[in-house]
């Protein structure tokens, strides 16, 4: 498995261990992780700390050219908010662990010229399927249903 997706999965597992939604993400620039994060909406009482947003936050302020050379890895297909941030900062490539349990705004990203690679990784799928089965109320709250 790709070491960067594995790092995103580790973030997702950390989020689950903290009582949150198991979605993780890492931002990679020139072969190095510059930001990592996981969904901390439950832990922080935040409406916006999805995995991708947390990774971007933890990367800190970056010059525009850095974002334009990054790849963001995320264990779950990015929602419209996270996809909007990816588009806003000009991140050209997104590697998605899975989109079976949730189909985010991948088409929006593709229309914006972002390369979207979907792995359908079994670990990512099992993390989300198990979480959704055990915590449907948290999942439905997080995705707005």
XYZ file of C-alpha atoms in Angstrom:
145
model
C 0.000 0.000 0.000
C 1.069 3.557 -0.714
C 2.777 5.045 2.359
C 0.777 8.253 2.090
C -2.591 6.482 2.020
C -1.356 4.401 4.946
C -0.604 7.646 6.805
C -4.151 8.861 6.055
C -5.549 5.552 7.352
C -3.486 5.935 10.521
C -5.053 9.380 10.971
C -8.530 7.899 10.457
C -7.831 5.219 13.055
C -6.635 7.886 15.482
C -9.869 9.802 14.966
C -11.889 6.659 15.672
C -9.849 5.995 18.843
C -10.702 9.549 19.990
C -14.428 8.867 19.550
C -14.713 10.651 16.214
C -15.532 9.830 12.614
C -12.743 7.694 11.067
C -11.675 9.841 8.142
C -8.034 10.809 7.724
C -6.032 12.883 5.317
C -2.477 13.949 4.548
C -1.170 16.757 2.361
C 1.990 15.823 0.460
C 4.477 18.222 -1.107
C 7.591 17.035 -2.936
C 7.318 13.547 -1.460
C 6.879 14.718 2.149
C 3.836 15.022 4.370
C 3.436 18.698 5.270
C 0.034 18.393 6.918
C -1.893 15.558 8.453
C -5.289 15.445 10.063
C -8.447 13.561 10.784
C -12.099 14.373 11.204
C -12.311 16.093 14.581
C -15.850 17.409 14.300
C -17.002 15.389 17.312
C -13.873 15.875 19.419
C -13.702 19.660 18.874
C -17.421 20.391 18.446
C -16.506 21.812 15.039
C -18.710 21.959 11.951
C -15.710 22.202 9.592
C -12.895 19.991 10.893
C -13.234 17.216 8.355
C -10.078 15.197 7.667
C -8.989 17.265 4.679
C -9.680 20.570 6.419
C -7.697 19.409 9.463
C -4.754 18.384 7.259
C -4.813 21.776 5.519
C -5.021 23.563 8.881
C -2.120 21.545 10.266
C -0.007 22.304 7.181
C -0.182 25.976 8.145
C -0.021 28.890 5.724
C 1.714 27.946 2.518
C 2.591 29.962 -0.593
C 0.226 29.357 -3.490
C 2.900 27.546 -5.508
C 3.209 24.889 -2.764
C -0.489 23.993 -2.927
C -0.258 23.809 -6.728
C 2.395 21.071 -6.350
C 0.637 19.038 -3.654
C -1.359 15.835 -3.596
C -3.947 15.382 -0.882
C -4.744 11.867 0.269
C -8.040 11.194 1.983
C -9.584 7.954 3.183
C -13.065 8.984 2.008
C -14.334 10.846 -1.042
C -14.180 14.581 -0.177
C -17.436 16.392 0.506
C -18.328 19.646 -1.245
C -16.709 21.744 1.525
C -13.407 19.878 1.364
C -13.525 19.741 -2.429
C -14.073 23.497 -2.454
C -10.948 24.003 -0.338
C -8.970 21.712 -2.651
C -10.197 23.721 -5.625
C -9.629 27.075 -3.883
C -5.982 26.298 -3.160
C -5.338 24.766 -6.557
C -4.316 21.339 -5.287
C -4.004 19.396 -8.555
C -4.352 15.794 -7.362
C -6.536 13.936 -4.866
C -6.074 10.282 -3.964
C -9.264 8.867 -2.438
C -9.245 5.736 -0.298
C -12.847 4.882 -1.149
C -16.113 6.308 -2.424
C -18.337 3.283 -1.856
C -19.779 4.439 1.482
C -19.960 8.105 0.452
C -19.616 9.757 -2.945
C -18.341 13.269 -2.440
C -17.881 16.051 -4.975
C -15.450 14.137 -7.190
C -17.141 15.286 -10.374
C -16.816 18.916 -9.263
C -13.095 18.346 -8.730
C -12.672 16.713 -12.141
C -14.524 19.591 -13.815
C -12.083 21.964 -12.099
C -9.180 20.058 -13.645
C -8.187 18.122 -10.521
C -6.908 14.584 -11.043
C -8.980 12.264 -8.836
C -7.649 8.757 -8.198
C -9.980 6.354 -6.359
C -8.371 3.276 -4.799
C -11.418 1.471 -3.303
C -9.074 0.380 -0.512
C -10.615 -2.394 1.575
C -9.286 -1.005 4.876
C -10.919 2.371 4.166
C -14.200 0.717 3.178
C -14.265 -1.481 6.293
C -13.460 1.471 8.583
C -16.440 3.428 7.289
C -18.876 0.510 6.979
C -18.177 -0.538 10.573
C -18.444 3.045 11.839
C -21.708 3.730 9.975
C -23.175 0.456 11.280
C -22.177 1.213 14.889
C -22.798 4.988 14.934
C -25.479 5.866 12.360
C -26.539 8.951 14.345
C -23.031 10.453 14.197
C -22.621 9.597 10.537
C -26.011 11.084 9.613
C -25.230 14.234 11.610
C -21.846 14.630 9.909
C -23.199 14.283 6.385
C -26.290 16.397 7.067
C -29.041 13.789 6.876
